[in-house]
mmCIF file of C-alpha atoms in Angstrom:
data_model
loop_
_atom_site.group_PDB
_atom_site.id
_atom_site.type_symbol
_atom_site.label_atom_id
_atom_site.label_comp_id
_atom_site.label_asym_id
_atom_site.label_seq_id
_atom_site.Cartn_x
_atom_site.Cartn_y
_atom_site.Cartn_z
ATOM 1 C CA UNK Z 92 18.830 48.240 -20.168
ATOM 2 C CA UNK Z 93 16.276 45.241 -18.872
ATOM 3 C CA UNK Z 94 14.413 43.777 -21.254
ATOM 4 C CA UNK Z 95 10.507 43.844 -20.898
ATOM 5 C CA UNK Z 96 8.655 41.346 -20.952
ATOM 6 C CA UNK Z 97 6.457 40.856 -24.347
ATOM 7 C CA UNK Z 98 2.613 41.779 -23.669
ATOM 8 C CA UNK Z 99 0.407 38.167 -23.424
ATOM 9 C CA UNK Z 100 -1.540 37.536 -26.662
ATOM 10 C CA UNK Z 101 -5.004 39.203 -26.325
ATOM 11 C CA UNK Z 102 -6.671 36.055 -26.548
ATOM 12 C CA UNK Z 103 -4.666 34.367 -23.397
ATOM 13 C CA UNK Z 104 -5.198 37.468 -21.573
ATOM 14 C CA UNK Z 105 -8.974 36.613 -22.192
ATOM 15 C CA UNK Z 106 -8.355 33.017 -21.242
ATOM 16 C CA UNK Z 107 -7.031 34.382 -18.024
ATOM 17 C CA UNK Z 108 -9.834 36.847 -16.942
ATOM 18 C CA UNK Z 109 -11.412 35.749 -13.743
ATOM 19 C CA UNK Z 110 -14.805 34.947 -14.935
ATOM 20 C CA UNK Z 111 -13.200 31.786 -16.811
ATOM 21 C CA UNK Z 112 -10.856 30.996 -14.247
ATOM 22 C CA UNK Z 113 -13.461 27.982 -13.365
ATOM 23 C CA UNK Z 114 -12.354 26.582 -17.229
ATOM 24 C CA UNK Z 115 -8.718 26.858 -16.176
ATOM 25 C CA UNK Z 116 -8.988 24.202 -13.734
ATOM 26 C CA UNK Z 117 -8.113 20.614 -14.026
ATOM 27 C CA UNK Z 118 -10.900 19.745 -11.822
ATOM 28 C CA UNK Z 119 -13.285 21.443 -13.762
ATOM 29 C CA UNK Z 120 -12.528 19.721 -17.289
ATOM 30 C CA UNK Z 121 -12.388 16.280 -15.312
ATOM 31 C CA UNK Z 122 -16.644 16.775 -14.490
ATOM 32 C CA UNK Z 123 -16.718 17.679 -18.061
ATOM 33 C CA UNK Z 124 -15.084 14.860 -19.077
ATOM 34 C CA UNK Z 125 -16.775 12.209 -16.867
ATOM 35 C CA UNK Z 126 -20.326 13.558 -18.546
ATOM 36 C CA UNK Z 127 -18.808 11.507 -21.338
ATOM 37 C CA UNK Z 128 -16.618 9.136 -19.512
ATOM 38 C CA UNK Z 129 -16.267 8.292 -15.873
ATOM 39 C CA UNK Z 130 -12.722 6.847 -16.472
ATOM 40 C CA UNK Z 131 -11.526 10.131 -18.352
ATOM 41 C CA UNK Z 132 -9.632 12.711 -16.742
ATOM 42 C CA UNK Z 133 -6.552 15.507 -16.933
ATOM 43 C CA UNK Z 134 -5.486 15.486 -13.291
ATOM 44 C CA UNK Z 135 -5.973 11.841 -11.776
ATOM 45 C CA UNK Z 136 -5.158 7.986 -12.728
ATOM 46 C CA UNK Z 137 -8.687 6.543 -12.670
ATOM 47 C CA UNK Z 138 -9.225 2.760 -13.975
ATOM 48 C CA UNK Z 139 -12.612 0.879 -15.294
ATOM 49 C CA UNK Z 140 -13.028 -3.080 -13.828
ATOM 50 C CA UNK Z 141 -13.258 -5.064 -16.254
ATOM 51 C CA UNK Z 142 -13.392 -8.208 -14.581
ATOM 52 C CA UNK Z 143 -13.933 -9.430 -11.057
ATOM 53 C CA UNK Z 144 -12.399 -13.276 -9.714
ATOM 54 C CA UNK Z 145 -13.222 -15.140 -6.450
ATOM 55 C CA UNK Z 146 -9.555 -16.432 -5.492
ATOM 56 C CA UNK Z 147 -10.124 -18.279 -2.141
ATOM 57 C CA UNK Z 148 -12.968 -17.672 0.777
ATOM 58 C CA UNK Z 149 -13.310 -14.096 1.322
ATOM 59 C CA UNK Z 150 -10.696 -13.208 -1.484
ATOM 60 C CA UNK Z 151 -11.363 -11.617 -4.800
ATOM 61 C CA UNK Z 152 -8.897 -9.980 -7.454
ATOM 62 C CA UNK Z 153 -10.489 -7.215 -9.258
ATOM 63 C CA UNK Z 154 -8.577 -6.376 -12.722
ATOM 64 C CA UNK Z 155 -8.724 -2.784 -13.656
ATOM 65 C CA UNK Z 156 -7.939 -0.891 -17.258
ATOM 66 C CA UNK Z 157 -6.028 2.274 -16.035
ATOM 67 C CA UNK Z 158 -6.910 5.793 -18.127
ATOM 68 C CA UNK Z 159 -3.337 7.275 -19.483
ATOM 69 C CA UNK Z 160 -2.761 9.449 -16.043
ATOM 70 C CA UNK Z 161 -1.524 6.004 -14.507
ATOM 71 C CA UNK Z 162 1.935 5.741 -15.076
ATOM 72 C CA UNK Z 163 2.448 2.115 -14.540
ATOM 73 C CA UNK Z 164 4.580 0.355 -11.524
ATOM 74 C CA UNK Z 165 7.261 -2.277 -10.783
ATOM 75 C CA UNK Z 166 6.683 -5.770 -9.476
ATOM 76 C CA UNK Z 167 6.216 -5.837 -5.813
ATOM 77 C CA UNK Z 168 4.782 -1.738 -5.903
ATOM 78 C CA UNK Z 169 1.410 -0.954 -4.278
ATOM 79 C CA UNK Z 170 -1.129 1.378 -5.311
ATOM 80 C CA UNK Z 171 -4.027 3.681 -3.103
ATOM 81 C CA UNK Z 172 -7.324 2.407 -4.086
ATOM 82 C CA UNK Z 173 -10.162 4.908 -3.554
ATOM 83 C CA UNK Z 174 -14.117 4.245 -3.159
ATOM 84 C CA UNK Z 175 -16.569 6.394 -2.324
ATOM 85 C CA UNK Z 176 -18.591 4.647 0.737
ATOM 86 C CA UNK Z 177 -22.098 6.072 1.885
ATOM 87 C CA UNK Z 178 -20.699 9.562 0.171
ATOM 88 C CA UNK Z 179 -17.600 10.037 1.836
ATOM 89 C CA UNK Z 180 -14.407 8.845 0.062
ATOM 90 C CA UNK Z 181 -12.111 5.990 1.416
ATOM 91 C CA UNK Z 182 -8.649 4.732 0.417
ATOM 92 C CA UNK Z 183 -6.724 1.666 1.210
ATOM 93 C CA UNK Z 184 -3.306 0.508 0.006
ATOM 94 C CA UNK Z 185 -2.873 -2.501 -2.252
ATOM 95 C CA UNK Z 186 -0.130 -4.208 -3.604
ATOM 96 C CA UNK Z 187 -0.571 -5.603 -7.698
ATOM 97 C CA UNK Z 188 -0.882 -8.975 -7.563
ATOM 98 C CA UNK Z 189 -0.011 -9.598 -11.334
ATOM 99 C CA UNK Z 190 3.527 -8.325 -13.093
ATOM 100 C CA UNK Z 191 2.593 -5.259 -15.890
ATOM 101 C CA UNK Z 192 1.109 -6.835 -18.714
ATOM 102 C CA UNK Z 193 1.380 -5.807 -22.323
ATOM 103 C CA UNK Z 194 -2.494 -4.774 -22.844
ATOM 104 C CA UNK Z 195 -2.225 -2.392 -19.342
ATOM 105 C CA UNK Z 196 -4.832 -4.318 -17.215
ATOM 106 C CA UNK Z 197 -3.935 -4.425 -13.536
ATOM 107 C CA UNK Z 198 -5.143 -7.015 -11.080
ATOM 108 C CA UNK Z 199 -5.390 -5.850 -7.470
ATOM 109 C CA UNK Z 200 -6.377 -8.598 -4.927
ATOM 110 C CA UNK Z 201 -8.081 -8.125 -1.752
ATOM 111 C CA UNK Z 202 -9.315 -9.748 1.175
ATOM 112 C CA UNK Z 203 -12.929 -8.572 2.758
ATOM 113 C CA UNK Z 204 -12.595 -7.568 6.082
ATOM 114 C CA UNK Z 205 -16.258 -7.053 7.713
ATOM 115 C CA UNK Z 206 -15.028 -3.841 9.065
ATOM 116 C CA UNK Z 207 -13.581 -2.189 6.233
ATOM 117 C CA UNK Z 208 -15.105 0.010 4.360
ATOM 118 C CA UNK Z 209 -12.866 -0.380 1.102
ATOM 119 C CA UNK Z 210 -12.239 -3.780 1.220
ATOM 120 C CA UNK Z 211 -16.431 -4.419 1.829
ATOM 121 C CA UNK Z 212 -16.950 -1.952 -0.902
ATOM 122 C CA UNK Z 213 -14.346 -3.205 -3.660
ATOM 123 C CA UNK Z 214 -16.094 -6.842 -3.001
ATOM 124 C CA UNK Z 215 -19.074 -5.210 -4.779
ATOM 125 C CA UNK Z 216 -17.927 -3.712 -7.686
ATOM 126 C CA UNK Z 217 -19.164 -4.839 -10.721
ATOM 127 C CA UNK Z 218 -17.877 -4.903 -13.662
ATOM 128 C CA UNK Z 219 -17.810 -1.390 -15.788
ATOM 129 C CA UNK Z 220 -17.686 0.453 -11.930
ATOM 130 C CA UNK Z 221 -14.474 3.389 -12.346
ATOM 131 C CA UNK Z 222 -12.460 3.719 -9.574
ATOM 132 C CA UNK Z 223 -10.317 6.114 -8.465
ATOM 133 C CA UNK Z 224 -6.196 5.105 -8.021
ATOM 134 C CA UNK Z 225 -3.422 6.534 -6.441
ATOM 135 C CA UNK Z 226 0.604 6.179 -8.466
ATOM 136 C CA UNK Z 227 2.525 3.133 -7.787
ATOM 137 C CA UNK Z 228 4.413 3.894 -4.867
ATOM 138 C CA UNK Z 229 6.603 1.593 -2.341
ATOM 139 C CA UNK Z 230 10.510 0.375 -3.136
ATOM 140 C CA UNK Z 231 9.759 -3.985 -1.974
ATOM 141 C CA UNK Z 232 11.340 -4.661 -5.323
ATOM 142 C CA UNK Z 233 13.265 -7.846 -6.873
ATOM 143 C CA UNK Z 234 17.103 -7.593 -5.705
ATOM 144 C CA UNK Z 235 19.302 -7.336 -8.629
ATOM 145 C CA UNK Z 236 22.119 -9.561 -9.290
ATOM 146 C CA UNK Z 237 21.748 -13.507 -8.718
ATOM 147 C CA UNK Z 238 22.063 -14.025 -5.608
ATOM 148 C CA UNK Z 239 19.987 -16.759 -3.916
ATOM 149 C CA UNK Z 240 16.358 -15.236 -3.338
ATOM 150 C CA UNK Z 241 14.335 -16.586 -0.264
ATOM 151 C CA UNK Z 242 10.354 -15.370 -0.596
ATOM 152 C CA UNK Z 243 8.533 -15.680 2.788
ATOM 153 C CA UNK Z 244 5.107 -14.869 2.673
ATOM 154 C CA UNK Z 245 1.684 -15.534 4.521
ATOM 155 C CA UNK Z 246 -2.116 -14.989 3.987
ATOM 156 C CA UNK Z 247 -2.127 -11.729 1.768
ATOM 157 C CA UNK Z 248 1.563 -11.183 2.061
ATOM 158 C CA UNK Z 249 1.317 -13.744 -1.259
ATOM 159 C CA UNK Z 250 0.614 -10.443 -3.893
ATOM 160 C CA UNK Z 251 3.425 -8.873 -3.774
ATOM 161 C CA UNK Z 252 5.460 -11.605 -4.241
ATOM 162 C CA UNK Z 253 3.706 -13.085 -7.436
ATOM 163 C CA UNK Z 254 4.352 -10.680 -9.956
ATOM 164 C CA UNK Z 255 8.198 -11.204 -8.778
ATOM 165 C CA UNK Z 256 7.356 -14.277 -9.805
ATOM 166 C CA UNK Z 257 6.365 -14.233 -13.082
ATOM 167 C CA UNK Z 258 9.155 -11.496 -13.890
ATOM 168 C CA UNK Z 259 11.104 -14.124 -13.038
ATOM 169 C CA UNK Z 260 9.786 -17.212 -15.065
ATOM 170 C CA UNK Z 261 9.313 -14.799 -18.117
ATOM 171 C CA UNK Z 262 12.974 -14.089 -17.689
ATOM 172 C CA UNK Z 263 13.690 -17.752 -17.293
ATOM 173 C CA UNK Z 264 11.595 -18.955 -20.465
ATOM 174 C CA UNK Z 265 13.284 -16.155 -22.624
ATOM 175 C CA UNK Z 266 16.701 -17.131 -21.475
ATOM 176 C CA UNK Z 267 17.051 -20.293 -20.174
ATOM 177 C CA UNK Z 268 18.201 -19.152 -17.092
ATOM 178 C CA UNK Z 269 16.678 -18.703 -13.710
ATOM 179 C CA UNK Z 270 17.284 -17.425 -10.601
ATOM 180 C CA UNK Z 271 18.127 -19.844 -7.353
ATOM 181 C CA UNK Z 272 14.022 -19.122 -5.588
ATOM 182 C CA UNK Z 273 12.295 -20.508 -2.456
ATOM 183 C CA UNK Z 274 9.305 -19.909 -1.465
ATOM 184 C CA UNK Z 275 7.854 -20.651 1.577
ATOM 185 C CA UNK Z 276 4.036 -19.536 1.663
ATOM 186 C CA UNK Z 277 2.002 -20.168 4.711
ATOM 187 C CA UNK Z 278 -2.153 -20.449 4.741
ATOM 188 C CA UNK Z 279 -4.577 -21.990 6.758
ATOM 189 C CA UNK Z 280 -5.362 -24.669 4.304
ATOM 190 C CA UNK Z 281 -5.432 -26.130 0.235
ATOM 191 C CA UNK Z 282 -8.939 -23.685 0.299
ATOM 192 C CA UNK Z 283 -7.882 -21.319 1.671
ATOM 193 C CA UNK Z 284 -4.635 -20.554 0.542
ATOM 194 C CA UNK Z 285 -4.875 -17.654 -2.584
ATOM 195 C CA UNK Z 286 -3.223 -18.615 -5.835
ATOM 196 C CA UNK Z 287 -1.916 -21.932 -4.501
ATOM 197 C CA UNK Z 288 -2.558 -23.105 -8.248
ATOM 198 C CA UNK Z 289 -1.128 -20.195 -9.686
ATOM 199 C CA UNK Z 290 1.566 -20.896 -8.005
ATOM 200 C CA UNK Z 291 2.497 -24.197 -9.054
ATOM 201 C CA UNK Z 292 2.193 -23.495 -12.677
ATOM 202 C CA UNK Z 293 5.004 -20.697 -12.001
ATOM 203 C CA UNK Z 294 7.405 -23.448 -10.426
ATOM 204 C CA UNK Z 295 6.813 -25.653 -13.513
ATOM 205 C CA UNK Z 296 7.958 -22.546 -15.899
ATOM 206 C CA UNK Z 297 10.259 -21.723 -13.212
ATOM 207 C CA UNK Z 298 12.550 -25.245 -12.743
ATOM 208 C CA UNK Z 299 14.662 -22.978 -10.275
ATOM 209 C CA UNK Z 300 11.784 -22.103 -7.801
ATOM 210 C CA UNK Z 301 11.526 -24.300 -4.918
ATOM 211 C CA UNK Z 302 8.232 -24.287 -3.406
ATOM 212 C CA UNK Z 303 6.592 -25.040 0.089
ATOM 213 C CA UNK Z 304 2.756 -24.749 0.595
ATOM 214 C CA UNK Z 305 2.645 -24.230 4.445
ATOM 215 C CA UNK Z 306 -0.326 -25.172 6.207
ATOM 216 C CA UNK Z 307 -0.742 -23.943 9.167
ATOM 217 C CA UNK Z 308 -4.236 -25.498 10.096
ATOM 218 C CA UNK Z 309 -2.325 -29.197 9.730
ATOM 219 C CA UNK Z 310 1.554 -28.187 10.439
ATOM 220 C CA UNK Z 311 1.000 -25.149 12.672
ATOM 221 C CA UNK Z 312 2.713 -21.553 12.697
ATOM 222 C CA UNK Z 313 4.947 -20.828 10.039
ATOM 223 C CA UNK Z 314 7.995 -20.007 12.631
ATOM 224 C CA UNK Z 315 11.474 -19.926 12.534
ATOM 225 C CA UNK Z 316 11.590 -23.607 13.092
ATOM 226 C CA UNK Z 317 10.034 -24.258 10.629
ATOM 227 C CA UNK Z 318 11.634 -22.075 8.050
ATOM 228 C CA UNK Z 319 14.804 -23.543 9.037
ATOM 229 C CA UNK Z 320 13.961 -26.909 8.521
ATOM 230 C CA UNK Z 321 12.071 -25.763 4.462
ATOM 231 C CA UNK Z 322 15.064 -23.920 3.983
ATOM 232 C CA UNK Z 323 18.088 -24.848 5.697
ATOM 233 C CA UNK Z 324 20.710 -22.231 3.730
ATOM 234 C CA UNK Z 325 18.145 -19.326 4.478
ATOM 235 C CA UNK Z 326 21.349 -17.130 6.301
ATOM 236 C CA UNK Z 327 23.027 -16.779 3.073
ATOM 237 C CA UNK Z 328 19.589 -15.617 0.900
ATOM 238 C CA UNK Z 329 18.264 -12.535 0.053
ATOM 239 C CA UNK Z 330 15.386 -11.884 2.091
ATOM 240 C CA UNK Z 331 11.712 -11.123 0.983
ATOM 241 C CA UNK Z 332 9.118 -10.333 3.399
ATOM 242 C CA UNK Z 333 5.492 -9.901 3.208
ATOM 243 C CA UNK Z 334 2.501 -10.927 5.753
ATOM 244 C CA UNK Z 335 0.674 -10.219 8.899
ATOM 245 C CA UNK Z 336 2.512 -8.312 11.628
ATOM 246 C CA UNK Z 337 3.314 -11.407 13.999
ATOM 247 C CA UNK Z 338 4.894 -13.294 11.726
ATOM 248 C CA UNK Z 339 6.662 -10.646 9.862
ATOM 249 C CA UNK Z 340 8.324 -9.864 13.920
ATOM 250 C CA UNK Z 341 9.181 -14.161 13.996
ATOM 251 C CA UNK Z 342 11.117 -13.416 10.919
ATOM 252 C CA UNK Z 343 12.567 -10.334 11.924
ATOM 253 C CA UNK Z 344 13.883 -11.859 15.101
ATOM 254 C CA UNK Z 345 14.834 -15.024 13.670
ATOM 255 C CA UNK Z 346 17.117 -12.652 10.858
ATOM 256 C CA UNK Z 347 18.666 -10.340 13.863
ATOM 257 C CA UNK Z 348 19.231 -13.508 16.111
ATOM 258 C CA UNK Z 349 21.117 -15.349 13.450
ATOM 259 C CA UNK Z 350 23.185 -12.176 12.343
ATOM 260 C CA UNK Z 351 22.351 -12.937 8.845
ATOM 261 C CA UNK Z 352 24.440 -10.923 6.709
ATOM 262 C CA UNK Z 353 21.907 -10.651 3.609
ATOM 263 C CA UNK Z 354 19.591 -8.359 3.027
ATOM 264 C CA UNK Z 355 16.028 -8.218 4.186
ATOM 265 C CA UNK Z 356 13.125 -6.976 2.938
ATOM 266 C CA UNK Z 357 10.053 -6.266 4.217
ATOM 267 C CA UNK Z 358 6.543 -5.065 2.915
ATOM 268 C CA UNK Z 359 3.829 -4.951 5.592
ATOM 269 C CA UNK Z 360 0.341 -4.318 5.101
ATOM 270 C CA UNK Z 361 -1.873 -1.772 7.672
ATOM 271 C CA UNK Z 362 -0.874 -1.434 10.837
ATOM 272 C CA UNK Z 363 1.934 -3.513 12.710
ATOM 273 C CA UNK Z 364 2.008 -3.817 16.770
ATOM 274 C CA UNK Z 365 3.926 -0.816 18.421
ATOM 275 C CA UNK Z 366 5.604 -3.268 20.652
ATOM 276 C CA UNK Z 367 5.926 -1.179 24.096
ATOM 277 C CA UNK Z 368 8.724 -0.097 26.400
ATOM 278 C CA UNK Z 369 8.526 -0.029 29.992
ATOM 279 C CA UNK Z 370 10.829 2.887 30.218
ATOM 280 C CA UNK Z 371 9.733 4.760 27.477
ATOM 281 C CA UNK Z 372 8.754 8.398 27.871
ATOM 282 C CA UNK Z 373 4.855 8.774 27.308
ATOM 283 C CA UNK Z 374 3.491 12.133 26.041
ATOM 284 C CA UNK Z 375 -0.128 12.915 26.881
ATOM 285 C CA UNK Z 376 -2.333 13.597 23.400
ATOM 286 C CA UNK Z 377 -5.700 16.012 24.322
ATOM 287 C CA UNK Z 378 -7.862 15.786 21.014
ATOM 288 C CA UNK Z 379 -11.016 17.433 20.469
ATOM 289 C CA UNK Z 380 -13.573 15.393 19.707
ATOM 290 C CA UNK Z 381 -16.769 17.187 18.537
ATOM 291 C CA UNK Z 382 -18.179 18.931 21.548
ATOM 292 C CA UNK Z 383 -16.063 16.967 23.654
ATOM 293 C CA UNK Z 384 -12.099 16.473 24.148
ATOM 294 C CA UNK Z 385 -10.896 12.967 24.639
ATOM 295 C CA UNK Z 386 -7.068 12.141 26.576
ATOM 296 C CA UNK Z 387 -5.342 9.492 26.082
ATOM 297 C CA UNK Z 388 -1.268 8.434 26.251
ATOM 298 C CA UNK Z 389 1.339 8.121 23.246
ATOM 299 C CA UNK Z 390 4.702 6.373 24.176
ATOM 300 C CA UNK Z 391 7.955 7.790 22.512
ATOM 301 C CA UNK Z 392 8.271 6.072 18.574
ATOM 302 C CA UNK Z 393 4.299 5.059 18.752
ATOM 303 C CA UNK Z 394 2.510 7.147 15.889
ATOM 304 C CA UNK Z 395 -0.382 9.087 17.089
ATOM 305 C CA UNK Z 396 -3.000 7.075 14.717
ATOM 306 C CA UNK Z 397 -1.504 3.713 16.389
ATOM 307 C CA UNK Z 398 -2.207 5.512 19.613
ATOM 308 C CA UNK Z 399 -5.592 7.370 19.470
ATOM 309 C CA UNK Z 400 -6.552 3.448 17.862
ATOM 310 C CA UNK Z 401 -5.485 1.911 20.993
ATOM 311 C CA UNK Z 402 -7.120 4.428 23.364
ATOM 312 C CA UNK Z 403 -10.460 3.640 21.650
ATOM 313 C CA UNK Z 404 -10.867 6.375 18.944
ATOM 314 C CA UNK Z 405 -11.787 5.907 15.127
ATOM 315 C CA UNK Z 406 -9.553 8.544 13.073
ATOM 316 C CA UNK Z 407 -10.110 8.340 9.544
ATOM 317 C CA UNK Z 408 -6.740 6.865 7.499
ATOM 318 C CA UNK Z 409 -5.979 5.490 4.462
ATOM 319 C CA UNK Z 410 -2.194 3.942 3.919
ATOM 320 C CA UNK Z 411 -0.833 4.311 7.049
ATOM 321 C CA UNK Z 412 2.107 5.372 5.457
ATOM 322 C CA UNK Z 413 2.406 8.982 4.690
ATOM 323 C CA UNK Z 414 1.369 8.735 0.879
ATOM 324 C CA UNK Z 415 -2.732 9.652 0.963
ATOM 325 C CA UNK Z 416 -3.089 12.549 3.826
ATOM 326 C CA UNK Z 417 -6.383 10.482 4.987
ATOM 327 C CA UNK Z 418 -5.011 10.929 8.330
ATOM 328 C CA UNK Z 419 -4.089 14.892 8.190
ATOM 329 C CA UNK Z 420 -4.917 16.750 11.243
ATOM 330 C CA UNK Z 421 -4.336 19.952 12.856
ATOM 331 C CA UNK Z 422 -1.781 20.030 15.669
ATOM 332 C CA UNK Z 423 -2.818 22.975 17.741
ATOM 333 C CA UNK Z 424 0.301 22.899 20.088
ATOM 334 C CA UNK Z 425 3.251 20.185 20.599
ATOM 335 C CA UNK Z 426 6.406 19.020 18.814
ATOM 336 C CA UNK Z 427 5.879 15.842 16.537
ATOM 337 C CA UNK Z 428 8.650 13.974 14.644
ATOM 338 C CA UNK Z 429 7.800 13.218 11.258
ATOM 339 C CA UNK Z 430 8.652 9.579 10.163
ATOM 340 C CA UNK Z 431 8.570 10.115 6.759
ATOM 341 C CA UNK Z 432 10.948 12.453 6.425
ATOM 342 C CA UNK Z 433 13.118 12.997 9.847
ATOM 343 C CA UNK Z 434 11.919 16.702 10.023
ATOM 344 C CA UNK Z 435 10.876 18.523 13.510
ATOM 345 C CA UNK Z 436 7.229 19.954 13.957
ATOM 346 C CA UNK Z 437 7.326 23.594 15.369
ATOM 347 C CA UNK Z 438 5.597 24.155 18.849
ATOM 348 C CA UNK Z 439 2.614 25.820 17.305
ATOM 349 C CA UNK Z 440 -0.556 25.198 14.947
ATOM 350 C CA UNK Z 441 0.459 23.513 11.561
ATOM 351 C CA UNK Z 442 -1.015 20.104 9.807
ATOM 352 C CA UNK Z 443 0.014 16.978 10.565
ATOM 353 C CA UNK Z 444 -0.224 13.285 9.432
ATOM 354 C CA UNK Z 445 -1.090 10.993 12.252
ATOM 355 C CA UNK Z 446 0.121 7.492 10.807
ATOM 356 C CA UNK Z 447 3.782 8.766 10.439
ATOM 357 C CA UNK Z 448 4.043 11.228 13.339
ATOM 358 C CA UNK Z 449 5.123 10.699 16.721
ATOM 359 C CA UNK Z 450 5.357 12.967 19.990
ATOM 360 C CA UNK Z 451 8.329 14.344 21.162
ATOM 361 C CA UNK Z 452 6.068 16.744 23.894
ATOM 362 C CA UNK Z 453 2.057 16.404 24.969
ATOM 363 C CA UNK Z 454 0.267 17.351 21.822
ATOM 364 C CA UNK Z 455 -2.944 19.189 21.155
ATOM 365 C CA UNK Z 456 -4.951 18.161 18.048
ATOM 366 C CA UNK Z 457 -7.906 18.845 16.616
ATOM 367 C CA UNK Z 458 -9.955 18.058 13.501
#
């Protein structure tokens, strides 16, 4: 004979009537709770600033004391940062530009870019402001074992690479070993370069870090060429890679060329060039627009955000990488590939992220 169930306690089948079905919500308790405490909250990691630092010219680090939802990250991990701009919310990606720290404070640095919205708005946060974060997320990460590491960075590209850093020295300074680094950081100039100092203090705790302070303004472009002559046993390094899109291709071409057999690794921040085929197969993309429906061209492996970009159009994002569904649209008809994870779109209506899909027919989209 099946077993029945036992009847719900009288009082949770109170809890469960539908006039306090508001109370069983997450979201609910969370307005509750930021009556008392902006920061507080069941559902979602949210962090107070505590502190705000001018790094360099147009550069400032903003350090952040996470509530418990935040379950803390690994050197070279990013997180989505989220303001709320003229009432809407915005998000942006950001690597942690310090290694985890006993008393939890994370330090997120960013450069203004007059037209961002998050990167204008997290300028002007003062300090006691609670912001809104997403989990760590990304797998740029220290490779283990000892083999030979070779960091190449440029502008930003820097913050992920300096809690790696300090991992390291900490490691070094508790041991008395350390790891076989170089380092090879380009920025326009001493000024302008972010954590240039910080940087030096971490090769004098870290004897085993060799490291160059490119200038581009004086030496010109950080390029192959020159990375060869900094580091002339680069082949046989592990690779790290973090910067703006140009230079990260340089490297990437200079690593295929070469048929280095070590690793490389590469972190890239916002969008990087599609670069574009002559005889790839273009898919037309017909989006409405408000009142209006706007046409424009996607070539085969260009994501449609990349594309609608290009053809003049504004569509909201956030990480350009599949992780904050700023980007989610409706595909009214059209089969996308989905980057993320490899899967087929079906022909008809569904949702769709526009950073990490790409056409494989002419698409139909709408808001």
């Amino acid at each position: 004979m099946a077993a029945h169930p036992a009847p719900a306690h009288p009082l949770l089948r109170v809890w469960r009537h539908p006039l306090l079905e508001p109370f069983n919500r997450a979201s609910s308790w969370d307005r509750l709770l930021g009556l008392a405490n902006p920061a507080w909250s069941l559902s979602e990691p949210r962090a107070r600033v505590v502190d705000t630092v001018d790094e360099a010219p147009g550069v400032k680090s903003v350090w952040l004391k996470p509530n418990a939802r935040f379950r803390g990250f690994r050197a070279g991990q990013h997180t989505l940062l989220e303001l709320e701009v003229d009432g809407a919310r915005h998000a942006r990606c950001f690597s942690f530009s310090h290694a985890p720290r006993r008393d939890g404070l994370l330090r997120l640095t960013i450069r203004h870019k007059p037209e961002g919205p998050v990167s204008t708005a997290a300028h002007a946060l003062h300090k006691g402001a609670v912001v809104r974060l997403g989990q760590a997320q990304g797998d740029f990460a220290l490779p283990a074992g000892e083999q030979p590491l070779l960091m190449l960075s440029a502008g930003s590209g820097i913050t992920p690479m300096l809690p790696m850093l300090q991992l390291l020295a900490d490691a070094h300074q508790a041991t008395g070993v350390g790891r076989d680094v170089v380092l090879v950081h380009s920025g326009r100039n001493e000024a302008e370069t972010v954590f240039a100092n910080e940087l030096r203090e971490l090769a004098r705790r870290l004897p085993s870090l060799r490291l160059h302070l490119h200038e581009s303004a004086r030496a010109g472009r950080l390029d192959a060429g020159a990375i060869a002559q900094h580091v002339p046993d680069w082949a046989r390094r592990e690779i790290l890679l973090c910067g703006p899109d140009g230079f990260m291709r340089a490297v990437e071409a200079m690593h295929t060329q070469a048929g280095a057999g070590t690793r490389l690794q590469v972190e890239s921040f916002g969008r990087r060039q599609h670069v574009a085929r002559p005889d790839a197969e273009r898919h037309a993309v017909e989006w409405e627009v408000g009142a209006q429906a706007r046409t424009f061209t996607v070539e085969s492996g260009q994501n449609l955000l990349d594309a609608a970009e290009a053809a003049g159009l504004q569509p909201r994002f956030g990480c350009r990488r599949g992780i904050c569904h700023t980007c989610q649209c409706r595909k009214r008809s059209g089969i996308v590939h989905n980057q993320l994870t490899g899967r087929l779109s079906g022909p008809g209506e569904e949702w769709i992220q526009l950073c990490i899909s790409t056409p494989l027919s002419d698409i139909e989209l709408a808001p």
